[in-house]
Short mmCIF file of C-alpha atoms and ligand atoms in Angstrom, two decimals:
data_model
loop_
_atom_site.label_atom_id
_atom_site.label_comp_id
_atom_site.label_asym_id
_atom_site.label_seq_id
_atom_site.Cartn_x
_atom_site.Cartn_y
_atom_site.Cartn_z
CA UNK A 256 -12.87 -12.49 -47.98
CA UNK A 257 -11.59 -10.61 -50.99
CA UNK A 258 -9.50 -8.36 -48.75
CA UNK A 259 -11.53 -5.36 -49.91
CA UNK A 260 -12.81 -3.27 -46.99
CA UNK A 261 -14.67 -0.10 -47.02
CA UNK A 262 -12.71 2.70 -45.27
CA UNK A 263 -15.09 4.53 -42.93
CA UNK A 264 -15.88 8.09 -43.84
CA UNK A 265 -14.34 7.91 -47.29
CA UNK A 266 -16.76 7.55 -50.17
CA UNK A 267 -16.14 6.48 -53.70
CA UNK A 268 -18.98 6.34 -56.20
CA UNK A 269 -18.96 4.45 -59.47
CA UNK A 270 -21.15 5.53 -62.34
CA UNK A 271 -21.81 3.44 -65.39
CA UNK A 272 -24.52 2.38 -67.82
CA UNK A 273 -24.36 -1.10 -69.30
CA UNK A 274 -26.54 0.04 -72.23
CA UNK A 275 -23.77 2.45 -73.38
CA UNK A 276 -21.28 -0.41 -73.73
CA UNK A 277 -23.40 -2.23 -76.30
CA UNK A 278 -22.89 0.36 -79.05
CA UNK A 279 -20.58 -0.18 -81.99
CA UNK A 280 -18.64 2.38 -84.00
CA UNK A 281 -18.05 -0.14 -86.80
CA UNK A 282 -15.85 -3.21 -87.22
CA UNK A 283 -12.58 -1.48 -88.11
CA UNK A 284 -13.01 1.53 -85.79
CA UNK A 285 -10.52 1.50 -82.88
CA UNK A 286 -13.01 2.79 -80.28
CA UNK A 287 -14.66 -0.25 -78.69
CA UNK A 288 -17.28 0.60 -76.03
CA UNK A 289 -17.02 -3.07 -75.02
CA UNK A 290 -13.73 -2.21 -73.27
CA UNK A 291 -16.03 -0.69 -70.57
CA UNK A 292 -17.63 -4.08 -70.01
CA UNK A 293 -14.26 -5.76 -69.77
CA UNK A 294 -13.01 -3.12 -67.29
CA UNK A 295 -16.10 -3.37 -65.15
CA UNK A 296 -15.99 -7.13 -65.06
CA UNK A 297 -12.42 -7.08 -63.80
CA UNK A 298 -13.31 -4.45 -61.18
CA UNK A 299 -16.19 -6.58 -59.97
CA UNK A 300 -14.06 -9.78 -59.99
CA UNK A 301 -11.79 -8.16 -57.48
CA UNK A 302 -14.83 -7.46 -55.31
CA UNK A 303 -14.38 -3.69 -55.44
CA UNK A 304 -18.07 -2.96 -55.85
CA UNK A 305 -18.44 -3.73 -52.11
CA UNK A 306 -16.23 -0.75 -51.33
CA UNK A 307 -18.05 1.82 -53.50
CA UNK A 308 -21.52 3.22 -54.08
CA UNK A 309 -22.57 1.82 -57.47
CA UNK A 310 -24.94 3.66 -59.73
CA UNK A 311 -26.46 2.93 -63.12
CA UNK A 312 -26.21 6.39 -64.58
CA UNK A 313 -29.03 8.14 -66.40
CA UNK A 314 -28.86 9.53 -69.89
CA UNK A 315 -28.21 13.30 -69.79
CA UNK A 316 -31.20 15.39 -70.92
CA UNK A 317 -31.19 17.63 -73.96
CA UNK A 318 -31.08 20.67 -71.68
CA UNK A 319 -28.03 19.26 -69.87
CA UNK A 320 -26.25 18.65 -73.17
CA UNK A 321 -27.20 22.21 -74.21
CA UNK A 322 -25.27 23.64 -71.21
CA UNK A 323 -22.27 23.37 -73.54
CA UNK A 324 -23.40 22.29 -77.02
CA UNK A 325 -25.32 24.34 -79.60
CA UNK A 326 -28.92 23.38 -80.14
CA UNK A 327 -28.34 23.24 -83.95
CA UNK A 328 -25.73 20.58 -83.33
CA UNK A 329 -27.82 18.62 -80.82
CA UNK A 330 -30.86 18.70 -83.03
CA UNK A 331 -28.87 17.31 -85.95
CA UNK A 332 -27.22 14.70 -83.69
CA UNK A 333 -30.62 13.61 -82.51
CA UNK A 334 -32.05 13.11 -85.99
CA UNK A 335 -29.23 11.84 -88.20
CA UNK A 336 -29.44 8.20 -89.10
CA UNK A 337 -26.57 5.92 -89.99
CA UNK A 338 -26.33 5.73 -93.74
CA UNK A 339 -24.73 2.71 -95.35
CA UNK A 340 -21.58 4.19 -96.86
CA UNK A 341 -20.43 2.68 -100.11
CA UNK A 342 -17.04 1.09 -99.46
CA UNK A 343 -15.15 3.07 -102.07
CA UNK A 344 -16.53 6.39 -100.87
CA UNK A 345 -15.76 5.78 -97.26
CA UNK A 346 -12.54 7.70 -97.08
CA UNK A 347 -13.40 10.37 -99.58
CA UNK A 348 -14.69 13.68 -98.63
CA UNK A 349 -18.41 13.41 -97.98
CA UNK A 350 -20.33 16.61 -97.19
CA UNK A 351 -19.81 16.44 -93.48
CA UNK A 352 -22.17 18.46 -91.30
CA UNK A 353 -20.68 19.20 -87.89
CA UNK A 354 -17.86 16.78 -88.81
CA UNK A 355 -20.31 13.91 -88.42
CA UNK A 356 -20.32 10.78 -90.57
CA UNK A 357 -16.62 10.65 -91.51
CA UNK A 358 -14.44 7.77 -90.54
CA UNK A 359 -13.32 9.24 -87.14
CA UNK A 360 -16.85 10.15 -86.07
CA UNK A 361 -19.13 7.71 -87.86
CA UNK A 362 -22.91 7.71 -87.53
CA UNK A 363 -23.96 4.47 -85.92
CA UNK A 364 -27.14 2.99 -84.48
CA UNK A 365 -28.14 4.60 -81.20
CA UNK A 366 -25.50 7.33 -81.47
CA UNK A 367 -27.56 9.90 -79.58
CA UNK A 368 -28.24 7.43 -76.77
CA UNK A 369 -24.60 6.53 -76.52
CA UNK A 370 -23.60 10.18 -76.27
CA UNK A 371 -26.27 11.10 -73.71
CA UNK A 372 -25.37 8.08 -71.54
CA UNK A 373 -21.70 8.99 -71.57
CA UNK A 374 -22.56 12.54 -70.49
CA UNK A 375 -25.13 11.29 -67.98
CA UNK A 376 -22.49 9.23 -66.12
CA UNK A 377 -20.11 12.20 -66.02
CA UNK A 378 -22.81 14.51 -64.75
CA UNK A 379 -24.01 12.07 -62.11
CA UNK A 380 -20.41 11.77 -60.91
CA UNK A 381 -20.05 15.56 -60.72
CA UNK A 382 -23.29 15.87 -58.81
CA UNK A 383 -22.28 13.22 -56.21
CA UNK A 384 -19.22 15.39 -55.62
CA UNK A 385 -21.05 18.70 -55.31
CA UNK A 386 -23.66 17.11 -53.00
CA UNK A 387 -20.74 16.15 -50.75
CA UNK A 388 -21.74 12.50 -50.96
CA UNK A 389 -18.54 11.28 -52.66
CA UNK A 390 -14.90 12.09 -52.16
CA UNK A 391 -14.02 10.47 -55.48
CA UNK A 392 -16.61 9.82 -58.24
CA UNK A 393 -15.70 7.58 -61.17
CA UNK A 394 -17.17 7.76 -64.68
CA UNK A 395 -15.10 5.48 -66.96
CA UNK A 396 -17.67 5.90 -69.76
CA UNK A 397 -16.84 9.64 -70.02
CA UNK A 398 -13.69 11.53 -70.92
CA UNK A 399 -14.51 12.40 -74.51
CA UNK A 400 -12.26 15.45 -74.59
CA UNK A 401 -12.20 16.40 -78.29
CA UNK A 402 -15.85 17.31 -78.79
CA UNK A 403 -16.50 21.03 -79.53
CA UNK A 404 -19.61 23.15 -78.94
CA UNK A 405 -20.94 22.43 -82.45
CA UNK A 406 -18.62 19.81 -83.86
CA UNK A 407 -17.69 16.15 -83.37
CA UNK A 408 -13.98 15.37 -83.41
CA UNK A 409 -11.66 12.44 -82.83
CA UNK A 410 -14.28 9.77 -81.82
CA UNK A 411 -15.95 12.32 -79.50
CA UNK A 412 -19.47 13.78 -80.15
CA UNK A 413 -20.48 15.20 -76.77
CA UNK A 414 -18.00 16.70 -74.34
CA UNK A 415 -19.13 15.08 -71.11
CA UNK A 416 -16.10 16.59 -69.31
CA UNK A 417 -17.04 20.16 -70.13
CA UNK A 418 -20.60 19.51 -69.04
CA UNK A 419 -19.42 17.97 -65.77
CA UNK A 420 -16.98 20.83 -65.06
CA UNK A 421 -19.72 23.37 -65.70
CA UNK A 422 -21.70 21.57 -63.04
CA UNK A 423 -18.74 21.69 -60.61
CA UNK A 424 -18.38 25.43 -61.27
CA UNK A 425 -21.87 26.00 -59.90
CA UNK A 426 -20.48 25.11 -56.48
CA UNK A 427 -16.69 25.56 -56.60
CA UNK A 428 -14.78 28.74 -57.44
CA UNK A 429 -11.91 26.91 -59.24
CA UNK A 430 -11.54 23.55 -60.96
CA UNK A 431 -8.34 21.97 -62.15
CA UNK A 432 -8.61 19.76 -65.27
CA UNK A 433 -5.82 17.22 -65.83
CA UNK A 434 -5.65 15.06 -68.97
CA UNK A 435 -3.33 12.00 -69.26
CA UNK A 436 -4.79 10.66 -72.48
CA UNK A 437 -2.05 10.39 -75.15
CA UNK A 438 -3.96 12.95 -77.22
CA UNK A 439 -4.21 16.67 -76.55
CA UNK A 440 -7.42 17.61 -74.61
CA UNK A 441 -8.25 20.33 -77.12
CA UNK A 442 -12.03 20.45 -76.66
CA UNK A 443 -11.85 21.03 -72.89
CA UNK A 444 -8.99 23.51 -73.28
CA UNK A 445 -10.96 25.52 -75.86
CA UNK A 446 -14.21 25.51 -73.83
CA UNK A 447 -12.45 27.20 -70.91
CA UNK A 448 -10.04 29.38 -72.88
CA UNK A 449 -11.54 32.59 -71.54
CA UNK A 450 -12.05 31.90 -67.86
CA UNK A 451 -9.59 31.89 -64.97
CA UNK A 452 -11.87 29.57 -62.99
CA UNK A 453 -10.63 26.46 -64.83
CA UNK A 454 -7.05 25.57 -65.42
CA UNK A 455 -6.55 22.86 -68.02
CA UNK A 456 -3.42 20.69 -68.16
CA UNK A 457 -2.87 18.11 -70.90
CA UNK A 458 0.04 15.70 -71.19
CA UNK A 459 0.21 14.34 -74.76
CA UNK A 460 2.22 13.15 -77.69
CA UNK A 461 2.87 16.23 -79.81
CA UNK A 462 3.79 16.09 -83.45
CA UNK A 463 1.78 18.74 -85.24
CA UNK A 464 1.88 17.09 -88.66
CA UNK A 465 1.68 13.43 -87.72
CA UNK A 466 -0.32 12.97 -84.59
CA UNK A 467 -3.96 13.95 -83.87
CA UNK A 468 -5.10 16.66 -83.18
CA UNK A 469 -1.81 18.51 -83.74
CA UNK A 470 -2.46 21.23 -81.14
CA UNK A 471 -1.04 21.61 -77.57
CA UNK A 472 2.43 23.10 -78.01
CA UNK A 473 4.32 24.11 -74.86
CA UNK A 474 3.68 27.80 -75.44
CA UNK A 475 -0.03 27.46 -76.30
CA UNK A 476 -1.29 28.73 -73.00
CA UNK A 477 -4.56 30.45 -73.87
CA UNK A 478 -5.28 33.58 -75.92
CA UNK A 479 -2.99 36.26 -74.53
CA UNK A 480 -4.96 39.46 -74.93
CA UNK A 481 -5.27 42.10 -72.27
CA UNK A 482 -8.86 41.37 -71.50
CA UNK A 483 -8.78 37.64 -71.35
CA UNK A 484 -8.77 36.36 -67.74
CA UNK A 485 -8.17 32.87 -69.10
CA UNK A 486 -4.71 33.78 -70.48
CA UNK A 487 -2.03 31.54 -68.98
CA UNK A 488 -4.66 29.08 -67.72
CA UNK A 489 -4.00 26.37 -70.34
CA UNK A 490 -0.93 24.23 -69.59
CA UNK A 491 0.46 21.94 -72.30
CA UNK A 492 3.03 19.20 -71.86
CA UNK A 493 4.07 18.04 -75.33
CA UNK A 494 5.91 14.72 -75.30
CA UNK A 495 7.63 12.37 -77.73
CA UNK A 496 7.34 8.65 -78.26
CA UNK A 497 8.44 6.15 -75.61
CA UNK A 498 8.19 8.13 -72.36
CA UNK A 499 8.59 5.92 -69.29
CA UNK A 500 6.83 5.67 -65.92
CA UNK A 501 9.75 7.27 -64.10
CA UNK A 502 9.92 10.33 -66.37
CA UNK A 503 6.14 10.76 -66.58
CA UNK A 504 5.75 10.65 -62.79
CA UNK A 505 8.57 13.16 -62.29
CA UNK A 506 6.85 15.52 -64.77
CA UNK A 507 3.35 14.88 -63.45
CA UNK A 508 4.20 15.35 -59.75
CA UNK A 509 6.31 18.35 -60.30
CA UNK A 510 3.85 20.13 -62.65
CA UNK A 511 0.61 19.27 -60.86
CA UNK A 512 2.21 19.91 -57.50
CA UNK A 513 3.19 23.45 -58.53
CA UNK A 514 -0.23 24.08 -60.10
CA UNK A 515 -2.23 22.98 -57.07
CA UNK A 516 0.00 25.20 -54.90
CA UNK A 517 -0.47 28.25 -57.09
CA UNK A 518 -4.01 27.90 -58.56
CA UNK A 519 -5.48 26.36 -55.42
CA UNK A 520 -8.34 24.51 -57.09
CA UNK A 521 -11.36 23.52 -55.11
CA UNK A 522 -11.82 20.28 -57.08
CA UNK A 523 -9.89 18.17 -59.64
CA UNK A 524 -11.29 16.60 -62.82
CA UNK A 525 -8.90 13.90 -64.10
CA UNK A 526 -9.22 12.41 -67.57
CA UNK A 527 -7.55 8.97 -67.41
CA UNK A 528 -7.30 8.10 -71.12
CA UNK A 529 -5.57 4.72 -71.22
CA UNK A 530 -4.12 5.15 -74.70
CA UNK A 531 -1.00 6.55 -73.00
CA UNK A 532 -0.17 2.97 -71.88
CA UNK A 533 2.53 0.94 -73.59
CA UNK A 534 1.13 -1.33 -76.30
CA UNK A 535 -1.89 0.82 -77.11
CA UNK A 536 -3.15 0.43 -80.66
CA UNK A 537 -2.99 4.24 -81.23
CA UNK A 538 -0.64 5.40 -78.48
CA UNK A 539 3.14 5.81 -78.52
CA UNK A 540 4.26 5.86 -74.92
CA UNK A 541 5.89 3.21 -72.65
CA UNK A 542 3.70 3.79 -69.58
CA UNK A 543 2.81 0.81 -67.42
CA UNK A 544 -0.32 0.35 -65.33
CA UNK A 545 1.72 1.46 -62.26
CA UNK A 546 2.92 4.72 -63.81
CA UNK A 547 -0.53 5.62 -65.21
CA UNK A 548 -2.08 4.86 -61.83
CA UNK A 549 0.57 6.94 -60.00
CA UNK A 550 -1.09 10.01 -61.55
CA UNK A 551 -4.45 9.09 -59.98
CA UNK A 552 -2.68 8.44 -56.67
CA UNK A 553 -0.95 11.81 -56.78
CA UNK A 554 -4.24 13.64 -57.48
CA UNK A 555 -5.99 11.76 -54.70
CA UNK A 556 -3.21 12.77 -52.27
CA UNK A 557 -4.10 16.44 -52.95
CA UNK A 558 -7.08 15.78 -50.74
CA UNK A 559 -9.57 17.60 -52.99
CA UNK A 560 -12.89 16.37 -54.40
CA UNK A 561 -11.94 14.30 -57.43
CA UNK A 562 -13.82 13.16 -60.49
CA UNK A 563 -12.20 10.40 -62.61
CA UNK A 564 -13.16 10.14 -66.30
CA UNK A 565 -12.18 7.53 -68.84
CA UNK A 566 -11.19 8.59 -72.33
CA UNK A 567 -9.10 6.90 -75.02
CA UNK A 568 -7.68 3.39 -74.76
CA UNK A 569 -7.60 1.03 -77.76
CA UNK A 570 -6.10 -2.18 -76.40
CA UNK A 571 -9.00 -3.31 -74.22
CA UNK A 572 -7.07 -5.64 -71.96
CA UNK A 573 -4.72 -2.86 -70.90
CA UNK A 574 -7.56 -0.35 -70.53
CA UNK A 575 -9.28 -2.79 -68.19
CA UNK A 576 -6.09 -3.30 -66.15
CA UNK A 577 -5.48 0.43 -65.79
CA UNK A 578 -9.01 1.40 -64.82
CA UNK A 579 -9.20 -1.51 -62.39
CA UNK A 580 -5.96 -0.50 -60.71
CA UNK A 581 -7.12 3.12 -60.61
CA UNK A 582 -10.45 2.12 -59.08
CA UNK A 583 -8.49 0.32 -56.35
CA UNK A 584 -6.42 3.49 -55.77
CA UNK A 585 -9.63 5.52 -55.42
CA UNK A 586 -10.93 3.08 -52.82
CA UNK A 587 -7.50 2.85 -51.20
CA UNK A 588 -7.13 -0.93 -51.49
CA UNK A 589 -4.31 -0.96 -54.05
CA UNK A 590 -1.89 -2.54 -51.64
CA UNK A 591 -4.32 -5.29 -50.69
CA UNK A 592 -5.36 -6.61 -54.05
CA UNK A 593 -3.72 -9.52 -55.71
CA UNK A 594 -1.53 -8.79 -58.74
CA UNK A 595 -2.76 -12.09 -60.16
CA UNK A 596 -6.13 -11.69 -61.93
CA UNK A 597 -8.89 -13.44 -60.00
CA UNK A 598 -9.45 -16.97 -61.22
CA UNK A 599 -13.13 -16.34 -61.95
CA UNK A 600 -12.58 -13.18 -64.06
CA UNK A 601 -14.86 -13.33 -67.09
CA UNK A 602 -12.99 -13.29 -70.43
CA UNK A 603 -9.83 -14.12 -68.50
CA UNK A 604 -8.05 -15.26 -71.68
CA UNK A 605 -8.51 -11.77 -73.20
CA UNK A 606 -5.83 -10.62 -70.78
CA UNK A 607 -3.08 -12.89 -72.27
CA UNK A 608 -1.02 -12.72 -69.05
CA UNK A 609 -2.67 -13.43 -65.69
CA UNK A 610 -1.14 -10.39 -64.02
CA UNK A 611 -2.57 -6.93 -63.40
CA UNK A 612 0.90 -5.51 -64.02
CA UNK A 613 2.48 -6.95 -67.17
CA UNK A 614 6.08 -5.94 -67.78
CA UNK A 615 7.10 -3.90 -70.83
CA UNK A 616 8.61 -7.02 -72.25
CA UNK A 617 5.33 -8.90 -71.86
CA UNK A 618 3.36 -6.06 -73.43
CA UNK A 619 5.62 -5.12 -76.32
CA UNK A 620 8.44 -7.57 -76.70
CA UNK A 621 10.85 -4.85 -77.56
CA UNK A 622 9.92 -1.52 -75.80
CA UNK A 623 9.47 1.48 -78.01
CA UNK A 624 12.48 3.78 -78.28
CA UNK A 625 12.32 6.64 -75.72
CA UNK A 626 12.65 9.95 -77.56
CA UNK A 627 12.32 12.20 -74.49
CA UNK A 628 15.73 13.49 -73.40
CA UNK A 629 15.87 14.49 -69.71
CA UNK A 630 17.00 17.95 -70.69
CA UNK A 631 13.77 18.57 -72.67
CA UNK A 632 11.68 17.49 -69.73
CA UNK A 633 13.51 19.93 -67.53
CA UNK A 634 12.77 22.69 -70.05
CA UNK A 635 9.07 21.83 -69.89
CA UNK A 636 9.00 22.04 -66.07
CA UNK A 637 10.84 25.32 -66.33
CA UNK A 638 8.36 26.77 -68.87
CA UNK A 639 5.40 25.75 -66.67
CA UNK A 640 7.03 27.30 -63.57
CA UNK A 641 7.42 30.60 -65.48
CA UNK A 642 3.86 30.39 -66.80
CA UNK A 643 2.57 30.00 -63.28
CA UNK A 644 4.00 33.37 -62.30
CA UNK A 645 1.02 34.86 -64.20
CA UNK A 646 -1.49 32.77 -62.28
CA UNK A 647 -3.03 33.57 -58.94
CA UNK A 648 -5.80 31.96 -56.97
O1 ZLV B 788 -8.44 8.96 -77.51
O2 ZLV B 788 -9.40 6.39 -87.73
O3 ZLV B 788 -5.87 11.19 -87.36
C1 ZLV B 788 -10.33 10.35 -76.89
C2 ZLV B 788 -9.13 10.13 -77.87
O4 ZLV B 788 -8.27 11.21 -77.63
C3 ZLV B 788 -7.03 11.35 -87.37
N1 ZLV B 788 -7.83 10.93 -86.40
C4 ZLV B 788 -7.77 12.14 -88.45
C5 ZLV B 788 -7.11 13.33 -88.94
C6 ZLV B 788 -7.08 12.74 -90.31
N2 ZLV B 788 -7.76 11.62 -89.75
C7 ZLV B 788 -7.56 10.32 -90.24
C8 ZLV B 788 -8.86 9.66 -90.34
C9 ZLV B 788 -8.79 8.27 -89.80
C10 ZLV B 788 -10.10 7.70 -89.63
C11 ZLV B 788 -10.25 6.48 -88.82
C12 ZLV B 788 -8.70 5.30 -87.49
C13 ZLV B 788 -9.03 4.07 -87.98
C14 ZLV B 788 -8.28 2.97 -87.69
C15 ZLV B 788 -7.15 3.14 -86.93
C16 ZLV B 788 -6.79 4.38 -86.43
C17 ZLV B 788 -7.58 5.49 -86.69
C18 ZLV B 788 -7.19 6.78 -86.16
N3 ZLV B 788 -7.82 7.94 -86.19
C19 ZLV B 788 -6.04 6.99 -85.43
N4 ZLV B 788 -5.97 8.27 -85.03
C20 ZLV B 788 -7.08 8.84 -85.51
C21 ZLV B 788 -7.38 10.24 -85.26
C22 ZLV B 788 -8.39 10.46 -84.15
C23 ZLV B 788 -7.86 10.05 -82.78
C24 ZLV B 788 -8.93 10.26 -81.73
C25 ZLV B 788 -8.44 9.97 -80.33
C26 ZLV B 788 -9.58 10.08 -79.33
C27 ZLV B 788 -11.37 9.28 -76.98
CA1 CA B 789 -3.71 14.44 -72.87
ZN1 ZN B 790 -6.63 9.57 -76.91
#
């Protein structure tokens, strides 16, 4: 009836935990876990749950979190309580342990539960893949790419992606990590700096002094010492404001195509941060739902086991559109779903326009100026090609 059918022999699993979505970072904080509820409700309105295996994910255990994080950090994370911060002290320099409790990474009620549920979904997704039960596993509640072994950073406390990739590495010789969040995937890059079994690729806005986290220059490709097998296994694609679908897809297909050919990964982990969309509260790009989704489509076409993670995304209506479209791509029903949002979609007025694919004019009025000359993009492709000469499967 909805036009959604389940292709035989192709399995997509969907991992979420409604309890996670109920947490709040604070009124003025841009990260809104509720965007997960909005996304899921749109996905369900389209009837897509009938074409996937749906799981309520568990919370990751302490031991699972400790596969990457230090126990000092986890113990502290498990015991700190939110402290009411006096207004005037909020942005001063409190004594931050593990970078916790500042304005980017506030302490809030249920913080440890929130983190362990995000990681639990990502781990469940990875395990469905390694058990050969899913071809694509989706964990929109994961993708928190900035968290370090013993430090919170940029709204991220636990690096669910690193934990999930470590699980994939128990079964697969090589994993390709791709990150289309508008921010640099520094935590994942750093975690795998010294191994040649994971290649990390991040596309991001790069402006070292004015845009978080300030790392991820074109020639930051992993510590280049004689004994580091991970040298050359970090790929960075630094971009400027206003990049368009057309340019992004050219870059993405050309770079990921070359990498898959040379590195020959056995699985792909794709972080789908939706803050790279036009109109994002923190982002700076001009990507549309179609262009963002084209990255997922390209990865799917590689025919390798694929885990999809969420990530950033600060304009909830656009996050929900992108992750809905990308879920449809995973299932393979993207050409059969209506571009008009289903009439019965909950919170339908949140979406402003009734289309899954708003135009740039609808999103922004005036599109953001594109500061990515074609020549620079060619240079980036050239650099990556040269870098790949040092890589072998
Ligand atoms: O999307 O923050 O710029 C994955 C992700 O990649 C900063 N943080 C740091 C460095 C100095 N500070 C500023 C502190 C700001 C504290 C509160 C905001 C509050 C309101 C509106 C915007 C922000 C904000 N914070 C914008 N950008 C930041 C970044 C962190 C970005 C993390 C992206 C996370 C989930
Ligand atoms: Ca990125
Ligand atoms: Zn981001």
